[in-house]
JSON list of C-alpha atoms in Angstrom, two decimals:
[
{"chain": "A", "resi": 1419, "resn": "MET", "atom": "CA", "xyz": [-20.16, -10.68, -88.73]},
{"chain": "A", "resi": 1420, "resn": "ARG", "atom": "CA", "xyz": [-21.39, -12.32, -91.58]},
{"chain": "A", "resi": 1421, "resn": "ARG", "atom": "CA", "xyz": [-22.78, -15.00, -89.23]},
{"chain": "A", "resi": 1422, "resn": "VAL", "atom": "CA", "xyz": [-25.22, -12.04, -87.89]},
{"chain": "A", "resi": 1423, "resn": "ILE", "atom": "CA", "xyz": [-26.16, -11.07, -91.14]},
{"chain": "A", "resi": 1424, "resn": "LEU", "atom": "CA", "xyz": [-26.85, -14.15, -92.23]},
{"chain": "A", "resi": 1425, "resn": "LEU", "atom": "CA", "xyz": [-28.68, -15.30, -89.55]},
{"chain": "A", "resi": 1426, "resn": "LEU", "atom": "CA", "xyz": [-30.51, -11.96, -89.06]},
{"chain": "A", "resi": 1427, "resn": "LEU", "atom": "CA", "xyz": [-31.71, -12.98, -93.54]},
{"chain": "A", "resi": 1428, "resn": "LEU", "atom": "CA", "xyz": [-32.07, -16.29, -92.16]},
{"chain": "A", "resi": 1429, "resn": "PHE", "atom": "CA", "xyz": [-34.79, -14.71, -89.51]},
{"chain": "A", "resi": 1430, "resn": "LEU", "atom": "CA", "xyz": [-36.52, -12.59, -91.86]},
{"chain": "A", "resi": 1431, "resn": "ILE", "atom": "CA", "xyz": [-37.42, -14.97, -94.19]},
{"chain": "A", "resi": 1432, "resn": "SER", "atom": "CA", "xyz": [-38.34, -17.39, -91.67]},
{"chain": "A", "resi": 1433, "resn": "ILE", "atom": "CA", "xyz": [-41.50, -14.46, -90.81]},
{"chain": "A", "resi": 1434, "resn": "PRO", "atom": "CA", "xyz": [-44.17, -14.86, -92.55]},
{"chain": "A", "resi": 1435, "resn": "CYS", "atom": "CA", "xyz": [-45.72, -12.37, -94.55]},
{"chain": "A", "resi": 1436, "resn": "PHE", "atom": "CA", "xyz": [-48.48, -10.31, -93.10]},
{"chain": "A", "resi": 1437, "resn": "GLY", "atom": "CA", "xyz": [-49.39, -8.62, -95.23]},
{"chain": "A", "resi": 1438, "resn": "ALA", "atom": "CA", "xyz": [-49.68, -11.28, -97.97]},
{"chain": "A", "resi": 1439, "resn": "THR", "atom": "CA", "xyz": [-53.14, -12.48, -99.49]},
{"chain": "A", "resi": 1440, "resn": "ALA", "atom": "CA", "xyz": [-54.78, -15.96, -99.49]},
{"chain": "A", "resi": 1441, "resn": "GLU", "atom": "CA", "xyz": [-53.38, -16.83, -103.07]},
{"chain": "A", "resi": 1442, "resn": "ASP", "atom": "CA", "xyz": [-49.66, -14.82, -103.20]},
{"chain": "A", "resi": 1443, "resn": "LEU", "atom": "CA", "xyz": [-49.38, -17.66, -99.45]},
{"chain": "A", "resi": 1444, "resn": "SER", "atom": "CA", "xyz": [-50.72, -19.99, -102.26]},
{"chain": "A", "resi": 1445, "resn": "LYS", "atom": "CA", "xyz": [-48.13, -19.09, -104.74]},
{"chain": "A", "resi": 1446, "resn": "GLN", "atom": "CA", "xyz": [-45.43, -19.32, -102.58]},
{"chain": "A", "resi": 1447, "resn": "ALA", "atom": "CA", "xyz": [-46.23, -22.32, -101.64]},
{"chain": "A", "resi": 1448, "resn": "THR", "atom": "CA", "xyz": [-46.87, -24.42, -105.00]},
{"chain": "A", "resi": 1449, "resn": "ALA", "atom": "CA", "xyz": [-43.21, -23.03, -105.33]},
{"chain": "A", "resi": 1450, "resn": "PHE", "atom": "CA", "xyz": [-41.83, -24.85, -102.20]},
{"chain": "A", "resi": 1451, "resn": "TYR", "atom": "CA", "xyz": [-43.10, -27.97, -102.85]},
{"chain": "A", "resi": 1452, "resn": "ILE", "atom": "CA", "xyz": [-42.17, -27.94, -106.63]},
{"chain": "A", "resi": 1453, "resn": "ASP", "atom": "CA", "xyz": [-38.41, -27.49, -105.07]},
{"chain": "A", "resi": 1454, "resn": "ASN", "atom": "CA", "xyz": [-40.09, -30.59, -103.05]},
{"chain": "A", "resi": 1455, "resn": "ASN", "atom": "CA", "xyz": [-39.77, -28.17, -100.30]},
{"chain": "A", "resi": 1456, "resn": "TYR", "atom": "CA", "xyz": [-42.67, -29.89, -97.91]},
{"chain": "A", "resi": 1457, "resn": "ASN", "atom": "CA", "xyz": [-42.10, -28.13, -94.95]},
{"chain": "A", "resi": 1458, "resn": "ARG", "atom": "CA", "xyz": [-41.85, -24.91, -96.12]},
{"chain": "A", "resi": 1459, "resn": "THR", "atom": "CA", "xyz": [-45.54, -25.30, -98.65]},
{"chain": "A", "resi": 1460, "resn": "MET", "atom": "CA", "xyz": [-46.89, -26.93, -94.80]},
{"chain": "A", "resi": 1461, "resn": "ASP", "atom": "CA", "xyz": [-46.00, -23.67, -92.87]},
{"chain": "A", "resi": 1462, "resn": "LEU", "atom": "CA", "xyz": [-47.28, -21.46, -95.64]},
{"chain": "A", "resi": 1463, "resn": "ILE", "atom": "CA", "xyz": [-50.19, -22.80, -96.72]},
{"chain": "A", "resi": 1464, "resn": "LEU", "atom": "CA", "xyz": [-51.62, -23.17, -92.91]},
{"chain": "A", "resi": 1465, "resn": "GLN", "atom": "CA", "xyz": [-51.10, -19.79, -92.56]},
{"chain": "A", "resi": 1466, "resn": "ILE", "atom": "CA", "xyz": [-54.19, -19.21, -94.96]},
{"chain": "A", "resi": 1467, "resn": "ASP", "atom": "CA", "xyz": [-57.49, -19.22, -93.53]},
{"chain": "A", "resi": 1468, "resn": "GLU", "atom": "CA", "xyz": [-58.92, -22.69, -94.37]},
{"chain": "A", "resi": 1469, "resn": "LYS", "atom": "CA", "xyz": [-61.86, -20.84, -95.92]},
{"chain": "A", "resi": 1470, "resn": "GLU", "atom": "CA", "xyz": [-59.79, -18.93, -98.07]},
{"chain": "A", "resi": 1471, "resn": "ARG", "atom": "CA", "xyz": [-58.24, -22.37, -99.00]},
{"chain": "A", "resi": 1472, "resn": "SER", "atom": "CA", "xyz": [-57.86, -23.39, -102.41]},
{"chain": "A", "resi": 1473, "resn": "ALA", "atom": "CA", "xyz": [-58.89, -26.75, -103.93]},
{"chain": "A", "resi": 1474, "resn": "GLN", "atom": "CA", "xyz": [-55.03, -26.68, -105.36]},
{"chain": "A", "resi": 1475, "resn": "ASP", "atom": "CA", "xyz": [-53.81, -26.04, -101.60]},
{"chain": "A", "resi": 1476, "resn": "TRP", "atom": "CA", "xyz": [-56.06, -28.58, -99.85]},
{"chain": "A", "resi": 1477, "resn": "LEU", "atom": "CA", "xyz": [-54.35, -31.41, -102.95]},
{"chain": "A", "resi": 1478, "resn": "LEU", "atom": "CA", "xyz": [-50.60, -30.05, -101.79]},
{"chain": "A", "resi": 1479, "resn": "LEU", "atom": "CA", "xyz": [-51.38, -30.98, -98.29]},
{"chain": "A", "resi": 1480, "resn": "GLY", "atom": "CA", "xyz": [-52.72, -34.19, -99.32]},
{"chain": "A", "resi": 1481, "resn": "ASN", "atom": "CA", "xyz": [-50.19, -35.07, -101.50]},
{"chain": "A", "resi": 1482, "resn": "ILE", "atom": "CA", "xyz": [-47.12, -34.51, -98.72]},
{"chain": "A", "resi": 1483, "resn": "MET", "atom": "CA", "xyz": [-49.23, -36.45, -96.38]},
{"chain": "A", "resi": 1484, "resn": "ALA", "atom": "CA", "xyz": [-49.80, -39.00, -98.76]},
{"chain": "A", "resi": 1485, "resn": "GLU", "atom": "CA", "xyz": [-45.72, -38.96, -99.48]},
{"chain": "A", "resi": 1486, "resn": "GLN", "atom": "CA", "xyz": [-45.69, -39.08, -95.78]},
{"chain": "A", "resi": 1487, "resn": "GLY", "atom": "CA", "xyz": [-47.39, -42.10, -95.68]},
{"chain": "A", "resi": 1488, "resn": "GLU", "atom": "CA", "xyz": [-50.65, -40.91, -94.06]},
{"chain": "A", "resi": 1489, "resn": "ARG", "atom": "CA", "xyz": [-53.38, -41.61, -95.99]},
{"chain": "A", "resi": 1490, "resn": "ASP", "atom": "CA", "xyz": [-56.12, -41.26, -93.78]},
{"chain": "A", "resi": 1491, "resn": "ASN", "atom": "CA", "xyz": [-55.38, -37.49, -93.68]},
{"chain": "A", "resi": 1492, "resn": "ALA", "atom": "CA", "xyz": [-54.57, -37.40, -97.97]},
{"chain": "A", "resi": 1493, "resn": "VAL", "atom": "CA", "xyz": [-57.50, -38.78, -98.26]},
{"chain": "A", "resi": 1494, "resn": "PHE", "atom": "CA", "xyz": [-59.33, -35.69, -95.86]},
{"chain": "A", "resi": 1495, "resn": "MET", "atom": "CA", "xyz": [-57.45, -33.16, -97.83]},
{"chain": "A", "resi": 1496, "resn": "TYR", "atom": "CA", "xyz": [-57.82, -34.38, -101.17]},
{"chain": "A", "resi": 1497, "resn": "GLN", "atom": "CA", "xyz": [-62.18, -34.73, -99.98]},
{"chain": "A", "resi": 1498, "resn": "LYS", "atom": "CA", "xyz": [-61.43, -30.88, -98.64]},
{"chain": "A", "resi": 1499, "resn": "ALA", "atom": "CA", "xyz": [-60.57, -29.93, -101.97]},
{"chain": "A", "resi": 1500, "resn": "ILE", "atom": "CA", "xyz": [-62.91, -31.96, -103.74]},
{"chain": "A", "resi": 1501, "resn": "ASN", "atom": "CA", "xyz": [-65.46, -30.11, -101.36]},
{"chain": "A", "resi": 1502, "resn": "THR", "atom": "CA", "xyz": [-63.94, -26.78, -102.07]},
{"chain": "A", "resi": 1503, "resn": "ASP", "atom": "CA", "xyz": [-63.90, -27.59, -105.80]},
{"chain": "A", "resi": 1504, "resn": "LYS", "atom": "CA", "xyz": [-66.44, -30.35, -107.80]},
{"chain": "A", "resi": 1505, "resn": "LYS", "atom": "CA", "xyz": [-64.46, -30.11, -110.79]},
{"chain": "A", "resi": 1506, "resn": "PHE", "atom": "CA", "xyz": [-61.03, -30.09, -109.76]},
{"chain": "A", "resi": 1507, "resn": "TYR", "atom": "CA", "xyz": [-59.87, -33.70, -110.96]},
{"chain": "A", "resi": 1508, "resn": "LYS", "atom": "CA", "xyz": [-56.08, -33.73, -109.79]},
{"chain": "A", "resi": 1509, "resn": "ALA", "atom": "CA", "xyz": [-57.78, -34.14, -106.60]},
{"chain": "A", "resi": 1510, "resn": "TYR", "atom": "CA", "xyz": [-60.20, -37.46, -107.19]},
{"chain": "A", "resi": 1511, "resn": "TYR", "atom": "CA", "xyz": [-57.49, -38.73, -109.94]},
{"chain": "A", "resi": 1512, "resn": "ASN", "atom": "CA", "xyz": [-54.57, -38.14, -107.15]},
{"chain": "A", "resi": 1513, "resn": "LEU", "atom": "CA", "xyz": [-57.52, -39.60, -104.33]},
{"chain": "A", "resi": 1514, "resn": "ALA", "atom": "CA", "xyz": [-58.57, -42.85, -107.05]},
{"chain": "A", "resi": 1515, "resn": "ASN", "atom": "CA", "xyz": [-54.76, -43.59, -107.03]},
{"chain": "A", "resi": 1516, "resn": "ILE", "atom": "CA", "xyz": [-54.92, -44.05, -103.15]},
{"chain": "A", "resi": 1517, "resn": "TYR", "atom": "CA", "xyz": [-57.85, -46.37, -103.72]},
{"chain": "A", "resi": 1518, "resn": "LEU", "atom": "CA", "xyz": [-56.10, -48.07, -106.07]},
{"chain": "A", "resi": 1519, "resn": "GLU", "atom": "CA", "xyz": [-53.07, -48.83, -104.33]},
{"chain": "A", "resi": 1520, "resn": "ASP", "atom": "CA", "xyz": [-55.36, -49.98, -100.80]},
{"chain": "A", "resi": 1521, "resn": "ASN", "atom": "CA", "xyz": [-57.14, -52.47, -103.75]},
{"chain": "A", "resi": 1522, "resn": "LYS", "atom": "CA", "xyz": [-60.46, -49.95, -102.67]},
{"chain": "A", "resi": 1523, "resn": "TYR", "atom": "CA", "xyz": [-60.94, -50.93, -106.89]},
{"chain": "A", "resi": 1524, "resn": "ASN", "atom": "CA", "xyz": [-64.89, -49.35, -107.38]},
{"chain": "A", "resi": 1525, "resn": "MET", "atom": "CA", "xyz": [-64.16, -46.23, -104.91]},
{"chain": "A", "resi": 1526, "resn": "ALA", "atom": "CA", "xyz": [-60.65, -46.05, -107.68]},
{"chain": "A", "resi": 1527, "resn": "VAL", "atom": "CA", "xyz": [-62.80, -46.43, -110.35]},
{"chain": "A", "resi": 1528, "resn": "ASP", "atom": "CA", "xyz": [-65.91, -43.72, -109.41]},
{"chain": "A", "resi": 1529, "resn": "ASN", "atom": "CA", "xyz": [-63.01, -41.49, -109.07]},
{"chain": "A", "resi": 1530, "resn": "TYR", "atom": "CA", "xyz": [-61.30, -42.08, -111.88]},
{"chain": "A", "resi": 1531, "resn": "LYS", "atom": "CA", "xyz": [-64.70, -41.44, -113.93]},
{"chain": "A", "resi": 1532, "resn": "LYS", "atom": "CA", "xyz": [-65.59, -38.09, -112.18]},
{"chain": "A", "resi": 1533, "resn": "ALA", "atom": "CA", "xyz": [-61.54, -37.15, -113.11]},
{"chain": "A", "resi": 1534, "resn": "ILE", "atom": "CA", "xyz": [-62.48, -37.86, -116.74]},
{"chain": "A", "resi": 1535, "resn": "SER", "atom": "CA", "xyz": [-65.98, -36.10, -116.43]},
{"chain": "A", "resi": 1536, "resn": "ALA", "atom": "CA", "xyz": [-63.84, -33.04, -115.33]},
{"chain": "A", "resi": 1537, "resn": "ASN", "atom": "CA", "xyz": [-61.03, -33.53, -118.28]},
{"chain": "A", "resi": 1538, "resn": "ARG", "atom": "CA", "xyz": [-62.06, -36.34, -120.86]},
{"chain": "A", "resi": 1539, "resn": "GLU", "atom": "CA", "xyz": [-58.59, -35.37, -122.35]},
{"chain": "A", "resi": 1540, "resn": "ASN", "atom": "CA", "xyz": [-55.97, -36.56, -119.75]},
{"chain": "A", "resi": 1541, "resn": "ALA", "atom": "CA", "xyz": [-54.88, -39.84, -121.11]},
{"chain": "A", "resi": 1542, "resn": "TYR", "atom": "CA", "xyz": [-53.74, -40.89, -117.49]},
{"chain": "A", "resi": 1543, "resn": "LEU", "atom": "CA", "xyz": [-57.31, -40.49, -116.19]},
{"chain": "A", "resi": 1544, "resn": "HIS", "atom": "CA", "xyz": [-58.77, -43.22, -119.13]},
{"chain": "A", "resi": 1545, "resn": "TYR", "atom": "CA", "xyz": [-55.11, -45.29, -118.50]},
{"chain": "A", "resi": 1546, "resn": "ASN", "atom": "CA", "xyz": [-55.47, -45.26, -114.59]},
{"chain": "A", "resi": 1547, "resn": "LEU", "atom": "CA", "xyz": [-60.01, -46.58, -114.93]},
{"chain": "A", "resi": 1548, "resn": "ALA", "atom": "CA", "xyz": [-58.42, -49.00, -116.95]},
{"chain": "A", "resi": 1549, "resn": "CYS", "atom": "CA", "xyz": [-55.84, -50.54, -114.41]},
{"chain": "A", "resi": 1550, "resn": "ALA", "atom": "CA", "xyz": [-58.82, -50.41, -112.04]},
{"chain": "A", "resi": 1551, "resn": "TYR", "atom": "CA", "xyz": [-61.08, -52.47, -113.60]},
{"chain": "A", "resi": 1552, "resn": "ILE", "atom": "CA", "xyz": [-59.11, -55.15, -114.61]},
{"chain": "A", "resi": 1553, "resn": "LYS", "atom": "CA", "xyz": [-58.58, -55.20, -111.17]},
{"chain": "A", "resi": 1554, "resn": "LEU", "atom": "CA", "xyz": [-62.23, -55.86, -111.27]},
{"chain": "A", "resi": 1555, "resn": "GLY", "atom": "CA", "xyz": [-61.87, -58.56, -114.05]},
{"chain": "A", "resi": 1556, "resn": "LYS", "atom": "CA", "xyz": [-64.28, -55.97, -116.44]},
{"chain": "A", "resi": 1557, "resn": "ILE", "atom": "CA", "xyz": [-61.28, -57.12, -119.12]},
{"chain": "A", "resi": 1558, "resn": "LYS", "atom": "CA", "xyz": [-64.05, -55.00, -121.68]},
{"chain": "A", "resi": 1559, "resn": "LYS", "atom": "CA", "xyz": [-64.37, -51.90, -119.55]},
{"chain": "A", "resi": 1560, "resn": "ALA", "atom": "CA", "xyz": [-60.42, -51.91, -119.27]},
{"chain": "A", "resi": 1561, "resn": "LYS", "atom": "CA", "xyz": [-60.62, -52.24, -122.96]},
{"chain": "A", "resi": 1562, "resn": "SER", "atom": "CA", "xyz": [-62.61, -49.24, -124.27]},
{"chain": "A", "resi": 1563, "resn": "SER", "atom": "CA", "xyz": [-60.33, -47.29, -121.23]},
{"chain": "A", "resi": 1564, "resn": "LEU", "atom": "CA", "xyz": [-57.04, -48.33, -122.86]},
{"chain": "A", "resi": 1565, "resn": "LEU", "atom": "CA", "xyz": [-58.14, -47.49, -126.52]},
{"chain": "A", "resi": 1566, "resn": "GLN", "atom": "CA", "xyz": [-59.07, -43.81, -125.41]},
{"chain": "A", "resi": 1567, "resn": "ALA", "atom": "CA", "xyz": [-56.45, -43.25, -123.89]},
{"chain": "A", "resi": 1568, "resn": "ILE", "atom": "CA", "xyz": [-54.18, -44.44, -126.48]},
{"chain": "A", "resi": 1569, "resn": "THR", "atom": "CA", "xyz": [-56.57, -42.28, -129.20]},
{"chain": "A", "resi": 1570, "resn": "LEU", "atom": "CA", "xyz": [-55.24, -39.20, -126.47]},
{"chain": "A", "resi": 1571, "resn": "LYS", "atom": "CA", "xyz": [-51.32, -40.77, -126.43]},
{"chain": "A", "resi": 1572, "resn": "PRO", "atom": "CA", "xyz": [-50.53, -43.06, -129.09]},
{"chain": "A", "resi": 1573, "resn": "ASP", "atom": "CA", "xyz": [-46.62, -43.00, -127.68]},
{"chain": "A", "resi": 1574, "resn": "VAL", "atom": "CA", "xyz": [-47.21, -44.12, -124.27]},
{"chain": "A", "resi": 1575, "resn": "PRO", "atom": "CA", "xyz": [-45.61, -48.03, -124.22]},
{"chain": "A", "resi": 1576, "resn": "GLU", "atom": "CA", "xyz": [-47.80, -48.64, -121.10]},
{"chain": "A", "resi": 1577, "resn": "PHE", "atom": "CA", "xyz": [-51.15, -47.87, -122.53]},
{"chain": "A", "resi": 1578, "resn": "GLN", "atom": "CA", "xyz": [-49.87, -50.34, -125.92]},
{"chain": "A", "resi": 1579, "resn": "TYR", "atom": "CA", "xyz": [-48.54, -53.25, -123.55]},
{"chain": "A", "resi": 1580, "resn": "ASN", "atom": "CA", "xyz": [-52.31, -53.35, -121.22]},
{"chain": "A", "resi": 1581, "resn": "LEU", "atom": "CA", "xyz": [-53.78, -53.52, -124.22]},
{"chain": "A", "resi": 1582, "resn": "ALA", "atom": "CA", "xyz": [-51.93, -56.50, -126.18]},
{"chain": "A", "resi": 1583, "resn": "TYR", "atom": "CA", "xyz": [-52.57, -57.97, -122.23]},
{"chain": "A", "resi": 1584, "resn": "VAL", "atom": "CA", "xyz": [-56.35, -57.04, -121.69]},
{"chain": "A", "resi": 1585, "resn": "TYR", "atom": "CA", "xyz": [-57.29, -58.06, -125.92]},
{"chain": "A", "resi": 1586, "resn": "ASN", "atom": "CA", "xyz": [-54.59, -61.36, -125.11]},
{"chain": "A", "resi": 1587, "resn": "SER", "atom": "CA", "xyz": [-57.38, -62.27, -121.89]},
{"chain": "A", "resi": 1588, "resn": "LEU", "atom": "CA", "xyz": [-60.09, -61.91, -124.45]},
{"chain": "A", "resi": 1589, "resn": "ASN", "atom": "CA", "xyz": [-58.70, -65.15, -126.97]},
{"chain": "A", "resi": 1590, "resn": "LYS", "atom": "CA", "xyz": [-57.98, -62.72, -129.42]},
{"chain": "A", "resi": 1591, "resn": "PRO", "atom": "CA", "xyz": [-54.67, -62.96, -129.93]},
{"chain": "A", "resi": 1592, "resn": "LYS", "atom": "CA", "xyz": [-53.45, -60.94, -133.21]},
{"chain": "A", "resi": 1593, "resn": "ILE", "atom": "CA", "xyz": [-55.15, -57.81, -131.90]},
{"chain": "A", "resi": 1594, "resn": "ALA", "atom": "CA", "xyz": [-53.24, -58.29, -128.88]},
{"chain": "A", "resi": 1595, "resn": "GLN", "atom": "CA", "xyz": [-49.73, -59.19, -130.96]},
{"chain": "A", "resi": 1596, "resn": "THR", "atom": "CA", "xyz": [-50.44, -55.91, -132.45]},
{"chain": "A", "resi": 1597, "resn": "TYR", "atom": "CA", "xyz": [-49.94, -53.98, -129.31]},
{"chain": "A", "resi": 1598, "resn": "LEU", "atom": "CA", "xyz": [-47.38, -55.85, -128.09]},
{"chain": "A", "resi": 1599, "resn": "ASP", "atom": "CA", "xyz": [-45.34, -54.85, -131.07]},
{"chain": "A", "resi": 1600, "resn": "ASN", "atom": "CA", "xyz": [-46.65, -51.11, -131.23]},
{"chain": "A", "resi": 1601, "resn": "TYR", "atom": "CA", "xyz": [-45.04, -51.59, -127.49]},
{"chain": "A", "resi": 1602, "resn": "ASN", "atom": "CA", "xyz": [-41.77, -53.03, -128.19]},
{"chain": "A", "resi": 1603, "resn": "LYS", "atom": "CA", "xyz": [-41.62, -50.50, -131.18]},
{"chain": "A", "resi": 1604, "resn": "LEU", "atom": "CA", "xyz": [-41.90, -47.35, -128.79]},
{"chain": "A", "resi": 1605, "resn": "ILE", "atom": "CA", "xyz": [-39.55, -49.15, -125.66]},
{"chain": "A", "resi": 1606, "resn": "ALA", "atom": "CA", "xyz": [-36.41, -49.88, -128.76]},
{"chain": "A", "resi": 1607, "resn": "ARG", "atom": "CA", "xyz": [-37.50, -45.70, -130.31]},
{"chain": "A", "resi": 1608, "resn": "ILE", "atom": "CA", "xyz": [-37.00, -44.54, -126.37]},
{"chain": "A", "resi": 1609, "resn": "ASN", "atom": "CA", "xyz": [-33.61, -46.51, -125.83]},
{"chain": "A", "resi": 1610, "resn": "GLY", "atom": "CA", "xyz": [-32.98, -45.54, -129.37]},
{"chain": "A", "resi": 1611, "resn": "GLU", "atom": "CA", "xyz": [-32.48, -48.27, -130.91]},
{"chain": "A", "resi": 1612, "resn": "GLY", "atom": "CA", "xyz": [-35.41, -47.51, -133.56]}
]
């Protein structure tokens, strides 16, 4: 009897909510995404008419595609998110990350800049823009982006380390050493040594 009740409950849970709104489905999908239940996330989002999907819905689909190694589909989903909301910085950011990984540095730079124009206060946007500039050999622009990242979030060791690298590349070893010292202090603090 328990088995029958359990099977019935599982069946009822798997039935889509016919009265659920797009917003309800989106919220449920986000909750499943946070729990790493990607199949259920996709099932819920795919129940939403394409015209009613939010930029967040498209972003989640893109993230799932990227996670599954379907990079072209992820790019498509991120572009759908951008078309849905031109100021949705997360889609630009994730798109730029794919371009950076694919060695398409100029495209990465363009999308990081768009993400920054929508959210200037996110240090990681500036940091990743700096990484793309470093790959392009545009060290002075990388320096500027890293300084902005550190202004926004001075306690991230990687920011300090990369700025040390940039100053070393600009043949400014004393300034580079300052940022390397900052990096070492932050690492020591993280490891409980300081």
